[in-house]
Amino acid sequence: MSAPDRSLRHDETFPRLTDEQIARLTPCGHERALADGEVLWEQGAANVPFYVVLAGAIVILAGPAEPSVAVHEPGQFSGDVNLLSGRRAVVQARARGSTRVLEISCDRLRSLIQTDAELGEILLRAFILRRVALIAQGRGDVVLIGSRYSAGTLPLQEFLTRNGHPYRFVDVDRDSAVQEMLDHFHVGIDDVPVVICRGERVFKKPSIEELADYLGLSALQDGVVRDLVVVGAGPAGLAAAVYAASEGLDVLVVEAYAPGGQAGSSSRIENYLGFPTGISGQELAGRAFVQAEKFGAEMSVARTAVRLTCAYPLHRIELGAGAMVQTRAVIVATGAEYRKPTIADLTRFEGLGVYYGATQIEANVCGGEDVIVVGGGNSAGQAAVFLSSRALRVYMLVRGEGLKDTMSRYLIRRIEETPNIELRTRTRIEAVEGTSHVERVVSFDSRQGTRMTLPVRHLFLMTGAKPNTAWLEQCLTLDGNRFVKTGADLNADELRAARWPLGRSPFLFETSVPRIFAVGDVRANSVKRVAAAVGEGSVCVQLVHKALAE
């Protein structure tokens, strides 16, 4: 196997199967002969098969005029994580020389990965590492032309990154050759952000939904009644999907934005069991996402649930753009979102200096500058520590007297020991000022009764949380803060008002409607921790089985 960029993990990324391993694969597929230059698949093709090279070679390309990404030789195989889901290919492939391959369908491959532990480990590791390499190299089917002064650029970068879709970013403020590219595709600076897909489709200021639809990230099967629909792909929803799919349920996961939920925007989670050196929320979510797809769960992102129709025993979920799914059971895992302070012009600066997550993308635009982090919870603490290694100074603003009642002790110590983090208590944001980008932030110190204007261009807001339950209000019983009530938290009067139809009481995570469950941050009285959410999602599946068996 040869590839342009060799690394320490090259043998794991491009392994060579033994004759015995190929023999185990052979009954799952059929042989094909290919002529020199014959196309195996093009960029954008869906449900691309898995190929093992028996003779000749397969050349992987990121585009017709691009240098090769890799060359698969005898004993090696094609594919990355899209083989698990059947999503559209981000690269293309052609035969080199007289070539023979073993072709295996996506469905047969997924079954084999589940049943053959040795081959499953080899293939999954290679698929994941290949996708990581494509992302790191900016090789794939998407070019994003954007600017730090364009509000739509950052959301598109975050969406593609958090969904693990490789893209090349062209910065109009720094790339001297950008005008030639703009002229070639007949677009101008005023059209930025511009997304060019597969060298043929040009989107000017696209919405997340529009881009996801074209890339095949939001695909749904029509007319299928599911065993289980999980709404939300945060830690709770992904855990539920993994356990439900691995236990044979037909599972669909619908997610409004990207896997991971709020946890997906955490720069580093250091107190999650089994990761002593920590793991980013995006890495954790990405691994769980692949794990769920490995077991056959179907994923559809950029799909927002707008209404739940409770019609026991069959429920209907209405999604944006007129889509609808029917299911025998539902797990609501839509989590919570940061509250937006009531500040004039705040929305105008979102993506232009106002951020609701601290990932590498945001860190790249504020390196060497002062930043402000607002909030006293773990997410705010993780953001402050992460940004301190990139920013000149981090001002951490909290309304309360300190952090001890809202933040883990290890984070408090880290903040105390980091010299360029300055904690300001009893302080709130009053105004955000600037023209095309945040330029100044006005804060108010309630202890001193004084205002201060800081010449800061980057403001990270992580202040409290409200549940994503607006789509449930006509169906499920909520508490006074709009969180979903479940199990023993539902009293007799509430169950009567909801017309609970069964002789038994609701199960532990079951809502006021049978076969509809709620887990994670969206649930009333839940523990707002990643580990707790994962636990709830996994345990809930056992209750889904019980409910479906009735």
XYZ file of C-alpha atoms in Angstrom:
550
model
C 0.000 0.000 0.000
C 1.303 3.419 -0.858
C -0.124 6.743 0.215
C 1.068 10.336 -0.099
C 1.365 10.946 3.625
C 2.921 8.181 5.722
C 2.463 8.289 9.492
C 3.018 6.166 12.577
C -0.531 4.833 12.221
C -0.198 4.124 8.506
C -0.422 0.333 8.932
C -3.636 0.679 10.940
C -5.134 3.148 8.462
C -4.245 1.022 5.428
C -3.857 -2.562 6.724
C -3.255 -5.597 4.512
C -5.567 -8.552 5.160
C -4.182 -12.086 5.354
C -5.279 -14.823 2.966
C -7.232 -16.435 5.806
C -9.071 -13.171 6.568
C -9.926 -12.682 2.898
C -11.229 -16.246 2.813
C -13.618 -15.383 5.649
C -14.857 -12.398 3.660
C -15.283 -14.248 0.367
C -18.692 -15.907 1.104
C -20.130 -12.445 1.850
C -19.619 -11.055 -1.655
C -18.706 -11.754 -5.254
C -15.685 -11.143 -7.480
C -15.569 -8.454 -10.157
C -13.054 -7.767 -12.917
C -12.266 -4.113 -13.697
C -10.501 -2.546 -16.650
C -7.775 0.067 -16.247
C -9.372 3.413 -15.387
C -12.826 1.946 -14.727
C -14.808 3.912 -12.130
C -15.890 2.029 -9.020
C -17.789 4.990 -7.632
C -17.997 8.776 -7.974
C -18.158 11.447 -5.298
C -21.722 11.717 -4.047
C -22.626 8.083 -4.743
C -24.809 6.458 -2.068
C -24.578 2.927 -0.675
C -21.114 2.344 -2.123
C -20.028 -1.306 -1.694
C -16.942 -2.458 0.180
C -14.078 -3.685 -1.997
C -11.145 -5.947 -1.191
C -8.400 -5.778 -3.826
C -7.417 -9.235 -5.113
C -5.239 -8.063 -8.046
C -4.289 -4.709 -9.538
C -5.111 -1.576 -7.501
C -7.799 0.950 -6.599
C -6.855 4.644 -6.674
C -8.785 6.926 -4.267
C -9.198 10.550 -5.398
C -10.681 13.677 -3.780
C -11.589 15.057 -7.198
C -10.807 14.626 -10.919
C -7.880 17.080 -10.853
C -6.701 16.219 -7.335
C -3.686 14.044 -6.408
C -4.534 10.600 -5.088
C -5.606 10.224 -1.468
C -4.471 6.603 -1.354
C -3.817 3.555 -3.521
C -5.202 0.216 -2.323
C -3.136 -2.777 -3.485
C -3.771 -6.545 -3.220
C -4.910 -7.534 0.264
C -6.088 -4.035 1.088
C -9.616 -2.654 1.093
C -11.621 0.474 0.358
C -13.949 2.602 2.426
C -14.378 4.782 5.510
C -17.134 5.379 8.073
C -19.727 6.142 5.384
C -19.825 2.411 4.630
C -21.566 1.880 7.966
C -24.394 4.269 7.140
C -24.630 4.133 3.360
C -24.113 7.883 3.210
C -22.772 9.498 0.076
C -19.103 9.026 -0.753
C -16.789 12.017 -0.201
C -14.093 10.602 -2.517
C -14.078 8.758 -5.839
C -12.338 5.544 -6.896
C -10.910 4.136 -10.118
C -9.150 0.890 -11.040
C -5.474 1.033 -11.939
C -4.363 -1.669 -14.308
C -6.199 -4.934 -14.804
C -7.944 -5.281 -11.439
C -9.953 -7.923 -9.598
C -11.931 -7.111 -6.453
C -14.213 -8.808 -3.961
C -17.385 -6.692 -3.731
C -19.499 -6.781 -0.552
C -22.673 -4.755 0.060
C -22.952 -2.327 2.976
C -25.564 -4.496 4.705
C -23.419 -7.635 4.517
C -20.373 -5.695 5.673
C -22.188 -4.309 8.716
C -23.395 -7.805 9.629
C -19.862 -9.144 9.339
C -18.421 -6.363 11.511
C -20.936 -7.272 14.217
C -20.182 -11.003 14.128
C -16.445 -11.252 13.345
C -14.616 -9.512 16.183
C -11.154 -9.635 14.614
C -12.159 -8.317 11.202
C -14.573 -5.854 12.780
C -11.780 -4.289 14.818
C -9.427 -4.026 11.823
C -12.047 -2.511 9.527
C -13.562 -0.086 12.039
C -10.182 1.255 13.110
C -9.173 1.811 9.491
C -12.490 3.468 8.609
C -12.242 5.898 11.538
C -8.575 6.760 10.941
C -9.198 7.360 7.236
C -11.989 9.815 7.976
C -9.815 11.585 10.567
C -7.057 11.903 7.960
C -9.428 13.326 5.336
C -10.661 15.918 7.824
C -7.137 16.868 8.906
C -5.984 17.243 5.306
C -9.093 19.094 4.123
C -9.636 16.459 1.412
C -13.165 15.632 0.365
C -16.146 16.838 -1.629
C -16.742 20.249 -0.024
C -14.983 23.601 -0.296
C -16.159 26.328 2.090
C -15.237 29.897 1.147
C -15.795 32.138 4.142
C -14.694 35.012 6.316
C -14.440 35.783 10.006
C -16.544 38.856 9.185
C -19.359 36.747 7.725
C -21.841 35.575 10.360
C -22.755 32.445 8.417
C -19.216 31.088 8.106
C -18.664 29.797 11.640
C -21.959 27.835 11.861
C -21.150 26.041 8.596
C -17.630 25.221 9.800
C -19.021 23.881 13.077
C -21.721 21.854 11.343
C -19.326 20.152 8.942
C -16.690 19.573 11.626
C -19.012 18.198 14.277
C -20.665 15.895 11.738
C -17.269 14.556 10.692
C -17.627 15.726 7.092
C -14.254 16.669 5.534
C -13.981 20.051 3.836
C -11.406 22.568 2.675
C -11.713 26.066 4.101
C -10.698 29.046 1.977
C -10.413 32.311 3.936
C -11.258 35.302 1.739
C -9.340 37.554 4.136
C -6.087 35.608 3.871
C -6.018 33.511 0.683
C -4.537 35.503 -2.207
C -5.927 33.102 -4.818
C -9.535 33.304 -3.634
C -10.643 35.808 -6.285
C -9.758 33.391 -9.071
C -11.899 30.732 -7.409
C -14.807 33.149 -6.917
C -14.617 34.225 -10.561
C -14.515 30.617 -11.747
C -17.786 29.824 -9.962
C -19.384 33.216 -10.774
C -19.801 34.338 -7.177
C -18.656 37.471 -5.361
C -17.530 38.539 -1.913
C -21.096 39.536 -1.047
C -22.199 35.922 -1.578
C -19.898 34.608 1.186
C -20.118 32.106 2.760
C -20.080 30.027 -0.401
C -20.082 26.227 -0.360
C -18.932 24.314 -3.450
C -19.945 20.652 -3.401
C -18.269 18.050 -5.605
C -16.951 20.800 -7.880
C -20.364 21.247 -9.465
C -23.000 22.593 -7.064
C -22.546 26.117 -5.675
C -24.475 27.309 -2.617
C -24.523 30.999 -1.682
C -25.088 31.534 2.052
C -26.715 28.108 2.444
C -28.760 27.072 5.444
C -27.634 24.079 7.487
C -30.712 22.155 6.304
C -30.025 22.919 2.645
C -26.419 21.756 2.858
C -27.258 18.638 4.877
C -29.920 17.629 2.369
C -27.528 17.895 -0.596
C -24.782 15.970 1.202
C -27.223 13.218 2.190
C -26.808 13.755 5.916
C -30.543 14.169 6.541
C -31.832 11.250 4.461
C -34.896 9.376 5.746
C -36.677 6.229 4.629
C -40.306 6.999 3.783
C -43.236 4.930 4.969
C -41.313 2.881 7.550
C -42.813 2.304 11.011
C -39.871 2.163 13.436
C -39.537 0.183 16.615
C -37.876 3.198 18.218
C -37.131 6.797 17.284
C -34.556 8.601 19.418
C -34.894 12.373 19.165
C -31.558 13.986 19.955
C -28.007 12.653 19.505
C -26.372 13.878 22.690
C -24.760 11.394 25.109
C -28.155 10.101 26.312
C -29.594 9.675 22.822
C -26.467 8.038 21.418
C -26.266 5.607 24.337
C -29.892 4.660 23.771
C -29.245 4.180 20.053
C -26.218 1.944 20.641
C -27.992 -0.340 23.111
C -31.291 -0.453 21.215
C -29.695 -1.202 17.840
C -27.311 -3.791 19.326
C -30.336 -5.562 20.824
C -32.130 -5.853 17.497
C -34.527 -2.908 17.490
C -35.080 -0.923 14.286
C -33.759 2.462 15.439
C -33.839 5.905 13.863
C -32.009 8.828 15.468
C -33.007 12.346 14.420
C -30.751 15.238 15.432
C -31.294 18.952 14.849
C -27.627 19.863 14.465
C -24.802 17.437 15.188
C -23.920 14.474 17.426
C -22.915 15.300 20.980
C -25.435 17.930 22.035
C -23.997 20.462 24.485
C -21.312 17.952 25.429
C -20.180 17.905 21.802
C -18.936 21.481 22.118
C -16.866 20.737 25.236
C -13.155 21.129 24.544
C -12.132 18.487 27.089
C -14.091 16.303 29.537
C -11.674 15.099 32.210
C -13.960 13.354 34.692
C -15.647 10.868 32.358
C -15.024 7.279 33.429
C -12.329 5.467 31.458
C -10.565 8.509 30.002
C -7.966 9.543 32.597
C -6.327 12.071 30.247
C -9.680 13.460 29.152
C -11.533 13.415 25.845
C -13.175 16.164 23.835
C -16.937 16.115 23.554
C -16.641 15.885 19.785
C -14.379 12.819 19.955
C -16.684 11.081 22.425
C -19.756 11.835 20.327
C -18.030 10.788 17.115
C -17.063 7.397 18.536
C -20.568 6.811 19.878
C -22.067 7.845 16.534
C -19.957 5.279 14.653
C -20.776 2.657 17.289
C -24.518 3.193 16.814
C -24.156 2.956 13.028
C -22.085 -0.208 13.427
C -25.120 -1.896 14.998
C -27.475 -0.623 12.307
C -29.039 2.504 13.785
C -30.052 4.981 11.077
C -28.979 8.589 11.625
C -30.570 11.724 10.178
C -29.075 15.102 11.127
C -30.309 18.650 10.515
C -33.782 17.329 11.293
C -35.695 19.347 13.875
C -38.658 17.780 15.651
C -41.514 20.288 15.549
C -44.391 18.271 17.000
C -45.106 14.982 18.728
C -48.523 13.452 18.163
C -49.328 11.003 20.940
C -51.530 8.278 19.472
C -50.702 5.211 21.576
C -49.748 2.566 20.558
C -48.342 4.258 17.419
C -46.737 7.692 17.733
C -46.017 10.256 15.024
C -43.169 12.779 15.024
C -43.421 15.731 12.669
C -40.088 17.094 11.467
C -39.109 20.265 9.661
C -39.771 20.656 5.909
C -42.914 18.536 6.179
C -41.219 15.216 6.972
C -42.861 12.738 9.332
C -41.900 9.450 10.995
C -44.034 6.857 12.761
C -42.807 4.689 15.579
C -43.912 2.247 18.242
C -41.730 3.931 20.899
C -39.971 7.257 21.372
C -37.014 8.319 23.496
C -36.872 12.090 23.934
C -33.232 13.119 24.382
C -33.325 16.687 23.069
C -31.343 18.031 26.015
C -31.086 21.686 26.903
C -29.541 24.782 25.374
C -27.746 27.758 26.903
C -29.983 30.637 27.857
C -29.336 33.797 25.881
C -29.016 36.878 28.090
C -31.305 39.778 27.282
C -28.707 42.012 25.641
C -29.375 44.403 22.787
C -27.817 43.375 19.430
C -26.646 40.038 20.822
C -28.144 38.061 17.931
C -26.478 40.345 15.380
C -23.041 39.358 16.674
C -23.593 35.582 16.829
C -20.717 34.031 14.885
C -19.063 37.451 14.774
C -17.558 37.439 18.240
C -20.428 35.876 20.219
C -20.159 32.092 20.638
C -22.046 29.350 22.503
C -19.323 26.698 22.382
C -15.543 26.581 22.717
C -14.056 24.144 20.230
C -10.932 24.299 18.099
C -12.865 26.267 15.472
C -13.590 29.147 17.844
C -10.113 28.935 19.348
C -8.593 29.412 15.900
C -10.271 32.810 15.459
C -9.333 34.262 18.842
C -5.727 33.145 19.293
C -3.505 35.767 20.918
C -6.442 37.992 21.922
C -8.415 38.591 25.119
C -11.660 36.658 25.525
C -14.585 36.636 27.959
C -16.298 33.462 29.203
C -19.651 33.952 30.937
C -20.962 31.159 33.146
C -20.124 29.216 36.304
C -20.802 25.606 35.296
C -18.468 22.877 34.103
C -18.891 23.797 30.445
C -17.788 27.351 31.161
C -14.857 26.091 33.228
C -13.737 23.711 30.487
C -13.970 26.531 27.964
C -11.925 28.928 30.102
C -9.143 26.395 30.639
C -9.083 25.383 26.986
C -9.030 28.970 25.711
C -6.339 30.018 28.186
C -3.730 28.133 26.144
C -4.628 30.119 23.027
C -5.895 33.483 24.250
C -3.823 36.275 25.742
C -6.169 36.587 28.717
C -9.457 34.966 29.736
C -11.930 36.991 31.772
C -14.372 34.626 33.490
C -17.569 36.383 34.581
C -20.097 34.838 36.984
C -23.148 36.322 38.686
C -22.659 34.452 41.947
C -20.151 34.689 44.770
C -17.887 31.996 43.324
C -17.699 28.627 41.610
C -17.775 26.043 44.404
C -21.540 25.389 44.202
C -21.710 25.023 40.417
C -18.394 23.596 39.185
C -16.320 20.462 39.745
C -13.414 20.945 42.121
C -10.769 19.832 39.618
C -11.844 22.613 37.243
C -11.868 25.231 40.006
C -8.286 24.294 40.907
C -7.253 24.421 37.261
C -8.742 27.911 36.929
C -7.067 29.092 40.140
C -3.703 27.800 38.933
C -3.905 29.288 35.433
C -2.282 32.745 35.533
C -4.044 34.227 32.514
C -7.564 33.413 33.738
C -9.103 36.268 35.728
C -12.281 35.359 37.652
C -14.747 38.198 38.260
C -17.666 37.331 40.547
C -20.970 39.157 41.007
C -20.548 40.424 37.444
C -22.868 40.334 34.433
C -22.767 41.468 30.797
C -24.783 44.604 30.031
C -23.913 45.410 26.415
C -22.024 44.178 23.364
C -20.771 46.853 20.977
C -19.155 46.968 17.552
C -19.822 47.422 13.864
C -19.260 44.307 11.759
C -17.759 42.342 14.691
C -17.745 42.516 18.486
C -15.290 45.228 19.534
C -16.226 46.023 23.148
C -18.104 44.367 26.005
C -19.677 46.335 28.861
C -19.947 44.525 32.207
C -21.518 45.500 35.530
C -20.024 44.608 38.930
C -22.989 44.405 41.336
C -20.696 44.328 44.393
C -18.927 47.557 43.485
C -21.863 49.066 41.576
C -19.503 49.925 38.705
C -19.419 49.408 34.956
C -16.377 48.493 32.923
C -15.835 48.475 29.167
C -13.386 45.837 27.978
C -11.898 46.028 24.448
C -12.627 42.342 23.863
C -13.636 40.874 20.487
C -14.655 37.391 21.609
C -17.480 36.572 24.032
C -18.361 32.980 25.030
C -21.798 32.623 26.633
C -22.510 29.510 28.708
C -25.162 30.734 31.090
C -27.696 28.308 32.498
C -29.825 26.009 30.394
C -33.410 25.642 29.241
C -34.905 22.381 27.977
C -35.706 21.836 24.298
C -39.334 20.893 24.895
C -41.414 23.407 22.912
C -42.377 20.619 20.478
C -43.737 18.486 23.338
C -46.000 20.922 25.169
C -49.245 19.680 23.597
C -48.462 16.052 24.372
C -46.400 15.423 27.509
C -46.591 16.613 31.113
C -43.833 19.131 31.907
C -42.749 20.669 35.195
C -42.716 24.387 36.013
C -39.373 24.859 34.256
C -40.569 23.003 31.116
C -38.550 19.830 31.770
C -40.270 16.494 31.015
C -41.698 14.678 34.022
C -41.175 10.908 34.132
C -41.795 7.856 36.321
C -42.518 8.500 39.994
C -42.362 12.291 39.466
C -45.782 12.050 37.779
C -48.544 12.193 40.381
C -52.004 10.663 40.145
C -53.683 13.939 39.165
C -51.228 14.487 36.315
C -51.743 10.946 35.021
C -55.521 11.392 35.124
C -55.233 14.691 33.262
C -53.025 12.993 30.669
C -55.519 10.087 30.392
C -52.936 7.449 31.163
C -54.546 4.314 29.640
C -52.692 1.447 31.349
C -53.244 -0.382 34.631
C -49.591 -0.001 35.604
C -47.727 3.191 36.556
C -45.180 4.718 34.163
C -41.784 3.045 34.108
C -38.728 4.856 35.517
C -38.038 7.091 32.475
C -41.497 6.837 30.918
C -43.513 10.024 30.437
C -47.244 10.686 30.849
C -47.825 8.815 27.576
C -47.016 5.084 27.298
C -43.968 4.117 25.216
C -42.645 7.681 25.205
C -39.545 8.054 27.384
C -37.292 10.982 28.296
C -33.619 10.796 29.272
C -30.709 13.134 29.905
C -30.832 16.884 30.431
C -34.372 17.239 29.054
C -35.777 15.157 31.913
C -36.961 16.757 35.139
C -34.645 16.155 38.119
C -31.918 14.523 36.020
C -28.251 14.842 36.991
C -26.654 17.157 34.439
C -23.537 15.089 33.758
C -22.382 13.180 30.655
C -22.012 9.903 32.561
C -25.513 10.231 34.016
C -26.967 10.894 30.566
C -25.218 7.834 29.119
C -26.515 5.720 31.996
C -30.088 6.902 31.534
C -29.987 6.268 27.796
C -28.699 2.718 28.184
C -31.035 1.743 31.050
C -34.035 3.219 29.246
C -33.710 0.697 26.418
C -34.576 -2.148 28.807
C -37.782 -0.308 29.672
C -38.558 0.210 25.981
C -38.372 -3.578 25.513
C -40.838 -4.061 28.391
C -43.246 -1.477 26.997
C -43.132 -2.931 23.482
C -43.787 -6.409 24.841
C -47.121 -5.383 26.403
